[in-house]
Coordinates of C-alpha atoms and ligand atoms in Angstrom, one line a residue:
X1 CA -32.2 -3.9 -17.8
X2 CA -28.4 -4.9 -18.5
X3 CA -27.6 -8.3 -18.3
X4 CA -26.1 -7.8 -15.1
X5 CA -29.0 -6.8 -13.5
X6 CA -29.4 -8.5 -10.2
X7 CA -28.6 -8.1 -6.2
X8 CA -26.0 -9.2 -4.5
X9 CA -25.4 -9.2 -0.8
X10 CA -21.9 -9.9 0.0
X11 CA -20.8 -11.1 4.0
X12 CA -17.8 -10.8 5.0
X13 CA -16.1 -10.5 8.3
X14 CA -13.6 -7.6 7.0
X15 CA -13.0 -5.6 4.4
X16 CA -10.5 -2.9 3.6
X17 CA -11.3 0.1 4.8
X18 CA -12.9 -0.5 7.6
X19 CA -11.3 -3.6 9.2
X20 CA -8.6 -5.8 8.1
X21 CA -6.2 -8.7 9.7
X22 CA -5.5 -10.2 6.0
X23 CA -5.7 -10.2 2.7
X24 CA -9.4 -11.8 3.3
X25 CA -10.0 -7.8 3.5
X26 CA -8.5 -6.5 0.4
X27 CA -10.4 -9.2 -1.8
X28 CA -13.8 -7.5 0.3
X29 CA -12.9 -4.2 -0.2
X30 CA -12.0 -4.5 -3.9
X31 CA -14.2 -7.1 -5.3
X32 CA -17.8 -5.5 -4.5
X33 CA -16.7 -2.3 -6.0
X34 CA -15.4 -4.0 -9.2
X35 CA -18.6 -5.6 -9.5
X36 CA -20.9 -2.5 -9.2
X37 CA -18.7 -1.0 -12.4
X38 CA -19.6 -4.1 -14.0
X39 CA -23.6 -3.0 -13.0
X40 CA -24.4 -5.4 -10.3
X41 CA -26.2 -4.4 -7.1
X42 CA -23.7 -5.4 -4.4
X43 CA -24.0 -4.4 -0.6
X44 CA -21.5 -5.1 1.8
X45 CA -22.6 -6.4 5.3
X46 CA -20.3 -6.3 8.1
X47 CA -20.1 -6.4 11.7
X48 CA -20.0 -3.2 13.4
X49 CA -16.2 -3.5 15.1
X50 CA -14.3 -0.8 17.4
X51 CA -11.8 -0.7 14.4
X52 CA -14.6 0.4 11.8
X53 CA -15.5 3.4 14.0
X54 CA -11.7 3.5 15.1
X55 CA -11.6 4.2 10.7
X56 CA -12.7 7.5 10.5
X57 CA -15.0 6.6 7.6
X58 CA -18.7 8.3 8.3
X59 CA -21.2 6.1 9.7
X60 CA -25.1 6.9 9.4
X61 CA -27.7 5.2 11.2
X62 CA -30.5 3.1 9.2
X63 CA -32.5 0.9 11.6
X64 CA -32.6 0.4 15.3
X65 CA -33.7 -2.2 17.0
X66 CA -33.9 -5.3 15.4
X67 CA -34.6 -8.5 16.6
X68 CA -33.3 -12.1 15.9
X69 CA -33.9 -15.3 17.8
X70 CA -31.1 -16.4 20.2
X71 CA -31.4 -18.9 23.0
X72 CA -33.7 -18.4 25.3
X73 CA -33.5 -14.3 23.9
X74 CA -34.7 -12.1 22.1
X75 CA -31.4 -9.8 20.7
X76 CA -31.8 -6.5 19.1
X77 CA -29.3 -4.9 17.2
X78 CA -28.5 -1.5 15.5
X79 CA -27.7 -1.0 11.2
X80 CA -25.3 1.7 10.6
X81 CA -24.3 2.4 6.9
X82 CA -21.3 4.2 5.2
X83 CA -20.3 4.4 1.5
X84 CA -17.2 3.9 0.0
X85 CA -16.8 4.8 -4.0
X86 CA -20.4 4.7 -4.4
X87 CA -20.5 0.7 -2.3
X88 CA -23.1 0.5 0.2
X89 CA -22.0 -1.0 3.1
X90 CA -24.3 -1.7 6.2
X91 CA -22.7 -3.0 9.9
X92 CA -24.3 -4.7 12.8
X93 CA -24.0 -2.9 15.9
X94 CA -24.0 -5.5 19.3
X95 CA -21.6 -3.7 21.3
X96 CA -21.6 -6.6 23.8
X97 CA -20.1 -9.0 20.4
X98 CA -18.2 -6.5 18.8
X99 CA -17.0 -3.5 20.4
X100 CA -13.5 -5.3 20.9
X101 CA -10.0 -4.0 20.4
X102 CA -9.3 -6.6 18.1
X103 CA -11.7 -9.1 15.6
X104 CA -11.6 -12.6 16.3
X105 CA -9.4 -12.7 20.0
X106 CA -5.6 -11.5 21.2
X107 CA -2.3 -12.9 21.2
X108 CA -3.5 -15.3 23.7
X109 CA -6.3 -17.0 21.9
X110 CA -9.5 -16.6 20.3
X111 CA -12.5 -15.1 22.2
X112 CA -14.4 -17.3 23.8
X113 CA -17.7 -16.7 22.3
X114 CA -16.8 -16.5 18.6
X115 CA -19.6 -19.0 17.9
X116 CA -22.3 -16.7 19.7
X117 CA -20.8 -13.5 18.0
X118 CA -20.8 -15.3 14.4
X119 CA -24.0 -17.0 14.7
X120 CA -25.0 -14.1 15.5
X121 CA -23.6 -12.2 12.2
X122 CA -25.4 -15.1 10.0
X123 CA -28.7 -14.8 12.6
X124 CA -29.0 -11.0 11.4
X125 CA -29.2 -11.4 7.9
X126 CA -32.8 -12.2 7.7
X127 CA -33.7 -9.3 9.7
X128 CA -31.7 -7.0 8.0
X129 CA -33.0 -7.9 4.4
X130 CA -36.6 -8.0 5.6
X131 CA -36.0 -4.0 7.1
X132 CA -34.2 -3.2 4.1
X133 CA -36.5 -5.1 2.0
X134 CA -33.6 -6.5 0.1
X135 CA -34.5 -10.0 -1.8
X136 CA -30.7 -10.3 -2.7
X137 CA -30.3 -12.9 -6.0
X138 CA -27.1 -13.9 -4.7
X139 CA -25.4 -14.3 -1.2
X140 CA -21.8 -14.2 -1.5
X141 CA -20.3 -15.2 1.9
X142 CA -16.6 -15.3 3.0
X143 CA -14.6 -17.3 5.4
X144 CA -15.8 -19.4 8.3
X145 CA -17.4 -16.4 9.9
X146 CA -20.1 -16.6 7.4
X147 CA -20.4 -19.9 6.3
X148 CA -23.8 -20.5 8.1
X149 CA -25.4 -18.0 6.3
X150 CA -26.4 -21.0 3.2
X151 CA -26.9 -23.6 6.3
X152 CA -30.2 -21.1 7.2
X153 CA -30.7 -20.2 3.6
X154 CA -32.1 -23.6 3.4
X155 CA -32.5 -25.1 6.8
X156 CA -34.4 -22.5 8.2
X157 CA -35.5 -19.3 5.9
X158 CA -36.5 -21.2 2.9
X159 CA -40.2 -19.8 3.0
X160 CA -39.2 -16.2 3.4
X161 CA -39.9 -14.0 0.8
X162 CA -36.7 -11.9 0.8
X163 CA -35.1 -15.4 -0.4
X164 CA -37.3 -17.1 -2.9
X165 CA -34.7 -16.9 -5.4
X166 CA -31.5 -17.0 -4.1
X167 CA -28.5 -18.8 -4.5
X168 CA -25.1 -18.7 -2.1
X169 CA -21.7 -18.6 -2.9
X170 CA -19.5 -19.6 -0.4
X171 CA -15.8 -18.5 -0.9
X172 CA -12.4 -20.4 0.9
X173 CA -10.1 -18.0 1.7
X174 CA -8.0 -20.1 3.9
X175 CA -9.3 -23.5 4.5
X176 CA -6.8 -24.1 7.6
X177 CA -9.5 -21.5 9.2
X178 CA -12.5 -23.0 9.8
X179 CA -14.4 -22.3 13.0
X180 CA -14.1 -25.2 15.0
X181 CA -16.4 -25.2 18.5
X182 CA -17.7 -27.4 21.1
X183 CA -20.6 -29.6 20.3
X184 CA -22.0 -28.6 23.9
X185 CA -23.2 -25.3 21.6
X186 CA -24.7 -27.0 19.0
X187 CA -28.3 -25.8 20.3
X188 CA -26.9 -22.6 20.3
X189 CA -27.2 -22.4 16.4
X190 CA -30.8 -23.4 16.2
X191 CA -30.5 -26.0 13.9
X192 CA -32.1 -29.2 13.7
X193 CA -30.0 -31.8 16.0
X194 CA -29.5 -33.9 12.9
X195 CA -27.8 -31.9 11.3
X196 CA -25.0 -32.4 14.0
X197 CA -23.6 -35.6 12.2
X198 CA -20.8 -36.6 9.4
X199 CA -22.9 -35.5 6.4
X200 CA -23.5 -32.1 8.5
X201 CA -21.8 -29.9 10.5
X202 CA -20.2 -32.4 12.6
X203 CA -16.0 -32.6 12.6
X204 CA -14.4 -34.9 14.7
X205 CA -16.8 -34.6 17.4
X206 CA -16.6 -31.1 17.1
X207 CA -19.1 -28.4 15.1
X208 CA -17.3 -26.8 12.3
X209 CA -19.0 -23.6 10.8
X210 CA -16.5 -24.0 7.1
X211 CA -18.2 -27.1 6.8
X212 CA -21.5 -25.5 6.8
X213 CA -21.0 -23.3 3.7
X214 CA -19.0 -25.8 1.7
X215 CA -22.1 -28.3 2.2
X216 CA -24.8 -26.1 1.7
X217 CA -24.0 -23.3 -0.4
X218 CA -25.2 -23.4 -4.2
X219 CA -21.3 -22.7 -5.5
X220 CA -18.2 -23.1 -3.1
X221 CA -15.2 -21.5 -5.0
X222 CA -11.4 -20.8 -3.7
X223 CA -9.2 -17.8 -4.7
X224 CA -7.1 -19.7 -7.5
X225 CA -7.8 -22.1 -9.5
X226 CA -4.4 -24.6 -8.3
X227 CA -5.5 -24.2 -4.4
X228 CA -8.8 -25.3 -5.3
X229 CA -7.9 -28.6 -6.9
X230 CA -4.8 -29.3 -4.0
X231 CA -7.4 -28.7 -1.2
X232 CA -9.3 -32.3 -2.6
X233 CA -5.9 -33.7 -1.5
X234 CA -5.1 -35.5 1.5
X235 CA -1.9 -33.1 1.6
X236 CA -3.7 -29.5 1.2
X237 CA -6.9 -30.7 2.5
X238 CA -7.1 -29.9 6.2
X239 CA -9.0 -33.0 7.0
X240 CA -11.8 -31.7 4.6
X241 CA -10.9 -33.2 1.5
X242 CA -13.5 -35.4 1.4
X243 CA -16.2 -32.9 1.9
X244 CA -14.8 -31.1 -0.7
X245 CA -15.0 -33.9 -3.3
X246 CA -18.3 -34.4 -2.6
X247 CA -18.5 -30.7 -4.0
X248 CA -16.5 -31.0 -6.6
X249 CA -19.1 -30.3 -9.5
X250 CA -20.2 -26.7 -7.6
X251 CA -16.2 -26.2 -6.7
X252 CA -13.8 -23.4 -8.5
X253 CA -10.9 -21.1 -8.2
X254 CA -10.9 -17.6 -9.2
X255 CA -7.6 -15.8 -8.2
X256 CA -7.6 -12.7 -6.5
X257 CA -6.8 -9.5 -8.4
X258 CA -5.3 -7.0 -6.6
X259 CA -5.9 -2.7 -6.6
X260 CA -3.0 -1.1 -8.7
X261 CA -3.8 1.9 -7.6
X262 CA -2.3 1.0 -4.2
X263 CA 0.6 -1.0 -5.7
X264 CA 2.1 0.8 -8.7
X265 CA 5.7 1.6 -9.1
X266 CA 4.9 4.7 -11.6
X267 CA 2.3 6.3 -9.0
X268 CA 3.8 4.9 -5.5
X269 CA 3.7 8.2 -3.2
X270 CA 5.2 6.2 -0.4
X271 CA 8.5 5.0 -2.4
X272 CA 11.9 7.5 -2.7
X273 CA 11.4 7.2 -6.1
X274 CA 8.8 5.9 -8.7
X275 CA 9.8 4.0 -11.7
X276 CA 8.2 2.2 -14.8
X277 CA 9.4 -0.7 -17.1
X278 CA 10.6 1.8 -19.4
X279 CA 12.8 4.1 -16.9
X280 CA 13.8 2.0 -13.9
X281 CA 16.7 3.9 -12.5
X282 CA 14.1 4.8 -9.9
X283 CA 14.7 1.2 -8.7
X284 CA 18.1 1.6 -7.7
X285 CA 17.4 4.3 -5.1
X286 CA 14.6 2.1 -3.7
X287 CA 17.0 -0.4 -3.2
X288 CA 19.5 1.9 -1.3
X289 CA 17.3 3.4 0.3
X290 CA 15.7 -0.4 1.9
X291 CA 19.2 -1.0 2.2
X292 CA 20.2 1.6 4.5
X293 CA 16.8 1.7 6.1
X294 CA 18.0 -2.0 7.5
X295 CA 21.6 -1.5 7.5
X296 CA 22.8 -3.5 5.3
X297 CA 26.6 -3.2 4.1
X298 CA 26.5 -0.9 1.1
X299 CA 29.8 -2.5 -0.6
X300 CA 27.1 -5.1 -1.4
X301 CA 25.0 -3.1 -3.4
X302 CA 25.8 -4.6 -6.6
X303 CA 24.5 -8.4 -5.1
X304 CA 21.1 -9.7 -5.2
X305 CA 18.9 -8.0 -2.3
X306 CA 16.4 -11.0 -1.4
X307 CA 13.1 -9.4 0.2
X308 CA 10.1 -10.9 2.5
X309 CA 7.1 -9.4 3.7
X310 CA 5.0 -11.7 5.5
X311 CA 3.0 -13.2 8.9
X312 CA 5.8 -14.8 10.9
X313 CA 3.6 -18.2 10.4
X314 CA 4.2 -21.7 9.6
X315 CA 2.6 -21.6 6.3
X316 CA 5.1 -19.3 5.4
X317 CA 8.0 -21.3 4.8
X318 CA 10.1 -19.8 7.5
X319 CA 11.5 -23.5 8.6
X320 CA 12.7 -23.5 5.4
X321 CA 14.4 -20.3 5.6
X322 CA 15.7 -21.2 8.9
X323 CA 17.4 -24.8 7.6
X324 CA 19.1 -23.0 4.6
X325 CA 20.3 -19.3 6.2
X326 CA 24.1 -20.9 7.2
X327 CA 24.0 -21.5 3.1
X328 CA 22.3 -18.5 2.1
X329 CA 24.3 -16.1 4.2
X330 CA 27.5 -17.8 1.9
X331 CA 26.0 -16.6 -1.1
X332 CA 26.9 -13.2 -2.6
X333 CA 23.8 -12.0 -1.5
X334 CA 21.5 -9.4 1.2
X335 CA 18.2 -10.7 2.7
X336 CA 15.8 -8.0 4.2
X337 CA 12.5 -9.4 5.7
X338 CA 9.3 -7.8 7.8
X339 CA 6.7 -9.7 9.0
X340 CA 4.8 -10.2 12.7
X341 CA 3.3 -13.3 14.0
X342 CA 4.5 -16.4 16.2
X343 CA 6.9 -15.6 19.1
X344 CA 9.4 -18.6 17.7
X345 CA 10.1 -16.9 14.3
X346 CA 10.2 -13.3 16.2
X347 CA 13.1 -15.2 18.4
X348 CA 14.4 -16.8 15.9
X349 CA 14.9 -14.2 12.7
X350 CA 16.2 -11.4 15.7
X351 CA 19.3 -14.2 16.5
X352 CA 19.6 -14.2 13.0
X353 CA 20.1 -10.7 12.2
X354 CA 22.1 -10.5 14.9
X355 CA 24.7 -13.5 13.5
X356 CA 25.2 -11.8 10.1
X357 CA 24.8 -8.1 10.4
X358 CA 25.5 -6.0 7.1
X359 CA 23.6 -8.8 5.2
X360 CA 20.7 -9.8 7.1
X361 CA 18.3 -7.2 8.3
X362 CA 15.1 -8.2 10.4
X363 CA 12.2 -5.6 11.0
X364 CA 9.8 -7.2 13.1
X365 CA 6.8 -4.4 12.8
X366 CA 3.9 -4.3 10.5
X367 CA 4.5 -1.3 8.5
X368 CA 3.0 -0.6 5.3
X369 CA 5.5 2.0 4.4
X370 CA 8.6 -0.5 4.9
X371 CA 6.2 -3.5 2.8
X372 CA 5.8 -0.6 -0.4
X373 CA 9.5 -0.3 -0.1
X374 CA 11.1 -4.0 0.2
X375 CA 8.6 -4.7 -2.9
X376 CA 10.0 -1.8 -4.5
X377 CA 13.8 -2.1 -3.5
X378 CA 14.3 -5.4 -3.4
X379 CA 15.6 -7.9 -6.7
X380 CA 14.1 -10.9 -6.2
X381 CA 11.1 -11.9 -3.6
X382 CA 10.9 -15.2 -1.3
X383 CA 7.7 -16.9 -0.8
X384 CA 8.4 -20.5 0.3
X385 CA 5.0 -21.1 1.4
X386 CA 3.7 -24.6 2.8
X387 CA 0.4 -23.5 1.2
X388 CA -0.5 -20.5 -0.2
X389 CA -4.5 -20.2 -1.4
X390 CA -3.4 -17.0 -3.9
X391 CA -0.9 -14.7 -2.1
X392 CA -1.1 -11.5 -2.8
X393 CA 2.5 -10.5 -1.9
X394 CA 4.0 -12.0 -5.5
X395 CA 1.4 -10.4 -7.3
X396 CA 2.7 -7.1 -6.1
X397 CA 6.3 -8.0 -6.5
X398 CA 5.9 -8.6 -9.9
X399 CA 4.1 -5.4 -11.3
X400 CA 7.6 -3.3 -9.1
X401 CA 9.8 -5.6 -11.3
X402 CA 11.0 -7.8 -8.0
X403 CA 11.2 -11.4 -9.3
X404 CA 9.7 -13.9 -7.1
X405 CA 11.5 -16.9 -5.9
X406 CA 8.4 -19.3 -4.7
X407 CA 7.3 -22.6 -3.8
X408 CA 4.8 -24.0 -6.7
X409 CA 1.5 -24.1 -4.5
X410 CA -2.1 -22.9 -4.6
X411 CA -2.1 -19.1 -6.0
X412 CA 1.5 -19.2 -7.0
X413 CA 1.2 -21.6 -9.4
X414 CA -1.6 -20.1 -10.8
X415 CA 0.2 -16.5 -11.2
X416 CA 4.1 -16.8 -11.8
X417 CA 5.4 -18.3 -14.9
X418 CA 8.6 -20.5 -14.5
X419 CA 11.3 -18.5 -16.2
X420 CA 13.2 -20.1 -19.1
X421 CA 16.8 -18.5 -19.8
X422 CA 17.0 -19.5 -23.2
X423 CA 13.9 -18.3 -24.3
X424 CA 13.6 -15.3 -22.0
X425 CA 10.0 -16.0 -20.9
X426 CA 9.1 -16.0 -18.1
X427 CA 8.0 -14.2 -14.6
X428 CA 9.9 -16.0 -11.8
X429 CA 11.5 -19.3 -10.0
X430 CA 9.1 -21.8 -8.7
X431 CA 10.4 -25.2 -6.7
X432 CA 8.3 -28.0 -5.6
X433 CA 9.6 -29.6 -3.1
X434 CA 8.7 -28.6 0.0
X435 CA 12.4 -29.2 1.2
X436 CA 15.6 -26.6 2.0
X437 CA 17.7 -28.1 -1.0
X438 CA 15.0 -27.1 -3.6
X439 CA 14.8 -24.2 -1.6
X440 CA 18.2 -23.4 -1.7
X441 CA 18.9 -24.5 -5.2
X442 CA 16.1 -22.5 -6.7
X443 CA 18.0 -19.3 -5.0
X444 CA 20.7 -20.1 -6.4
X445 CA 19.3 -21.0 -10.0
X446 CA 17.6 -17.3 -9.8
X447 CA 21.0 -15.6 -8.5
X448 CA 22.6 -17.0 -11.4
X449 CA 20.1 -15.7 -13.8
X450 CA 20.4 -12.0 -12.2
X451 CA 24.1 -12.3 -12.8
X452 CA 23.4 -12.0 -16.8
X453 CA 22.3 -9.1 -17.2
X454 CA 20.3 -8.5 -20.6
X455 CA 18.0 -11.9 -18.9
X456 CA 17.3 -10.2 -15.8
X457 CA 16.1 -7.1 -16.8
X458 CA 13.5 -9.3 -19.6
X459 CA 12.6 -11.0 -16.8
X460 CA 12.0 -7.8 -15.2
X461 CA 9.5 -6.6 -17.9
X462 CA 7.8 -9.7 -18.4
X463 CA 6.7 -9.6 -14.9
X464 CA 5.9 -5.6 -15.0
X465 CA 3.5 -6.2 -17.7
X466 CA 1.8 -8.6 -15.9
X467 CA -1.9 -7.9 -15.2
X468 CA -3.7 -9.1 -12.3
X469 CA -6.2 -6.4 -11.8
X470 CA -9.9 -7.1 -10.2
X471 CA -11.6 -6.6 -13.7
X472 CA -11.3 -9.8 -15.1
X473 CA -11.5 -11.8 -11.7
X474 CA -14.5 -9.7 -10.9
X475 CA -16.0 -10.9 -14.3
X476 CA -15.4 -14.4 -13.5
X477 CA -17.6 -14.0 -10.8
X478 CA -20.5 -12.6 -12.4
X479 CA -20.0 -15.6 -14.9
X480 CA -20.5 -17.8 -12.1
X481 CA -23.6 -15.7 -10.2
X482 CA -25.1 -16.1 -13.4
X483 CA -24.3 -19.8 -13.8
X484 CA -25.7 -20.7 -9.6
X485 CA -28.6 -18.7 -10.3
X486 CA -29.4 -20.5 -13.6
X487 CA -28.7 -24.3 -11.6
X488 CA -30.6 -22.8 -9.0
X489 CA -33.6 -22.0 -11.0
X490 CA -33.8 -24.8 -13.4
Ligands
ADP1 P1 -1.9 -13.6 3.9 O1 -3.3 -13.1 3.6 O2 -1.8 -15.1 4.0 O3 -1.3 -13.0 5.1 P2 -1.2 -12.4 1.4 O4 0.1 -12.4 0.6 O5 -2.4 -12.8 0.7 O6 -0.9 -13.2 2.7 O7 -1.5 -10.9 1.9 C1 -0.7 -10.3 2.9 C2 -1.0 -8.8 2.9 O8 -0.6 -8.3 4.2 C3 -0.2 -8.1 1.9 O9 -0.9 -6.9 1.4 C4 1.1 -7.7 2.6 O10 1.8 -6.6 2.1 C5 0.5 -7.4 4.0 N1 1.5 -7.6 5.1 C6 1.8 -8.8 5.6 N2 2.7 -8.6 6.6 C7 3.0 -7.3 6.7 C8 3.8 -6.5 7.5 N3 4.5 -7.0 8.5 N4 3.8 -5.2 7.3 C9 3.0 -4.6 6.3 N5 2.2 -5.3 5.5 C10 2.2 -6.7 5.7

């Protein structure tokens, strides 16, 4: 036996490459995988969506027909399994819940019955373990789509064999996101009425599922170490800061790695050109190639090209942008950005790119060819996020030598290191203020620094060298399985 020798059943409600909307998917494809090389048992559940067998990954059937408690019903479901490098991963199949174009609703809303479908999702665990006689040491659930998972861990399946030993870990991905529904349901999650209060899973008079897990898992931990101490704040908190100071003892951050064999500027296949910290020249034909991609003016090819790929969202900073663009489109500067999301910055960032054409292009798509090439092409990267609980967008930038240009919040913090001129440390430009001048100035600050040449390209390879891959943050978390499961047991 190796001393990582234990189960681990990992829930989440998409994972890379079956089914994605975010980076919630990445972390869920990457993470179990980097934990089996460190010799853990991890399975992957999931539900069974149109997009997983829209994938093309091969799915095998493994049980039929079983049963879980639901209302006045009885509901069967179907367990499909496929296996991605060596990674078992199982999906529930309730057509009815799940055989839907998209995950969680369309552009006009969430569906309707999101509580039933992920009731349903934390419902089926017990079942499934019992048919796959699994007795999982840890449960490691994601997002507010799993988050009642501990809440029948204890409230309801505590004399189940399958779980006599295990401890939950309940992980934050976004806390704005947390599954808010209609009290009038409440029955409809089987649970004790009393637990429908303030020290349950009561919100403002509404049930909140996020709630659930940070309350009743054994360890509650968010992707980087800064977001996990802002969202005890009044500021960051989303209305759940007190809960989560109540949980403060059980609560961490461990940031996100991210795959490098995706994002590597020496191995890219979809870039014009690769480079490396030793040879960039590569570099300059990303850049005008992005350049003519979004027809930009190519007399301004010696000027900082600014790049953005994000969700058109308010998070995002894109006020921000907005306020300062008059300003910014002054500056001796190009500004490419790609992103979907709200209608208002789709209106808004097309007038812009009209206004200043040659300097501002605007792709509103979401193309992963066109996101490899800004992070590649582009000098510096804007992320003024509102909030940002690790961001996985910087991480990239840095390792294709693009320096960021970021607001100083949650996993930016915690993964960019404020550049200082004189020294020539450093891995990027952080503001704090949450206000167009800092935004502007830090620009600025950053557009000066690219103008001296020998800084930038230190800069440059400081933030190449960086390391951010899902060993060590994969590590972190079999420290802390082992730590729950010792708290649990003793
Ligand atoms: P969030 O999960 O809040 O959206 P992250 O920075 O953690 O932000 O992750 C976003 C991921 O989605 C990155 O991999 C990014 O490249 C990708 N992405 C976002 N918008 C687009 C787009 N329009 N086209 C292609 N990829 C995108």
């Amino acid at each position: 036996m190796t001393q990582n020798a234990f189960n681990v059943l990992m829930i989440s409600p998409e994972a890379v490459p079956f089914a994605k909307t975010g980076g919630l998917a990445d972390v869920a494809g990457a993470l179990p995988i980097a934990l089996k090389k460190l010799g853990l048992d991890v399975r992957l559940v999931m539900p069974l969506y149109n997009m997983v067998r829209q994938s093309g990954m091969e799915l095998t059937k493994v049980a039929s027909d079983l049963t879980l408690p639901f209302d006045f019903f009885t509901l069967t479901f179907d367990v499909y399994q496929a296996e991605v490098d060596g990674l078992t991963c199982y999906f529930l199949e309730r057509d009815e819940f799940f055989d839907r174009r998209q995950l969680y609703g369309t552009p006009k809303g969430d569906y309707f019955d999101n509580l039933e479908r992920f009731v349903f999702l934390a419902k089926a665990i017990l079942p499934l373990c019992q048919k796959l006689e699994f007795a999982p040491d840890i449960i490691h659930c994601h997002d507010w789509q799993s988050a009642l998972i501990p809440v029948y861990l204890r409230e309801k399946w505590g004399q189940e064999e399958s779980f006599a030993k295990t401890a939950t870990v309940f992980t934050i991905h976004n806390l704005a996101y947390q599954g808010l529904f209609p009290k009038e349901k409440f029955h409809l999650l089987d649970l004790p009425a009393a637990l429908f209060g303030i020290n349950g899973l009561e919100f403002y008079d509404q049930i909140n599922f996020l709630k659930g897990g940070i309350l009743w898992a054994d360890a509650v931990t968010t992707v980087s170490r800064q977001y996990s101490r802002e969202i005890q704040t009044k500021e960051f908190g989303c209305g759940l800061e007190g809960v989560l100071q109540t949980r403060a003892d059980v609560l961490t951050g461990i940031v996100n790695g991210v795959d490098y064999n995706i994002w590597n500027p020496s191995t890219d296949p979809l870039l014009p050109a690769t480079f490396n910290p030793d040879d960039l020249k590569g570099k300059v034909k990303n850049k005008q190639t992005l350049m003519a991609e979004y027809g930009l003016d190519p007399a301004l090819k010696d000027a900082p090209l600014l790049g953005m790929v994000s969700r058109l969202a308010d998070q995002k900073g894109f006020d921000l942008l907005a306020a300062i663009l008059p300003k910014l489109m002054a500056e001796n500067l190009t500004l490419v950005i790609l992103g979907t999301g709200d209608k208002k910055y789709h209106d808004l960032l097309t007038a812009a790119a009209a206004q200043y054409p040659g300097r501002l292009g605007v792709k509103i798509a979401f193309d992963n060819r066109i996101a490899h090439l800004i992070e590649a092409g582009a000098d510096m990267f804007l992320m003024p996020s509102a909030y940002e609980p690790c961001g996985l967008n910087q991480i990239y930038s840095l390792k294709y030598g693009t320096i960021p240009v970021a607001r100083a919040t949650g996993g930016l913090v915690d993964t960019i290191t404020p550049v200082d001129p004189k020294k020539k440390t450093g891995t990027g430009f952080l503001f704090t203020d949450y206000t167009a001048e800092a935004f502007l100035a830090c620009i600025q600050e950053a557009c000066q620094a690219y103008q001296n040449k020998p800084l930038w390209r230190q800069i440059m390879k400081n933030a190449m060298s960086q390391d951010f891959s899902w060993d060590a943050s994969a590590k972190a978390y079999v420290d802390l399985y082992h730590q729950t499961l010792a708290r649990r047991t003793s």
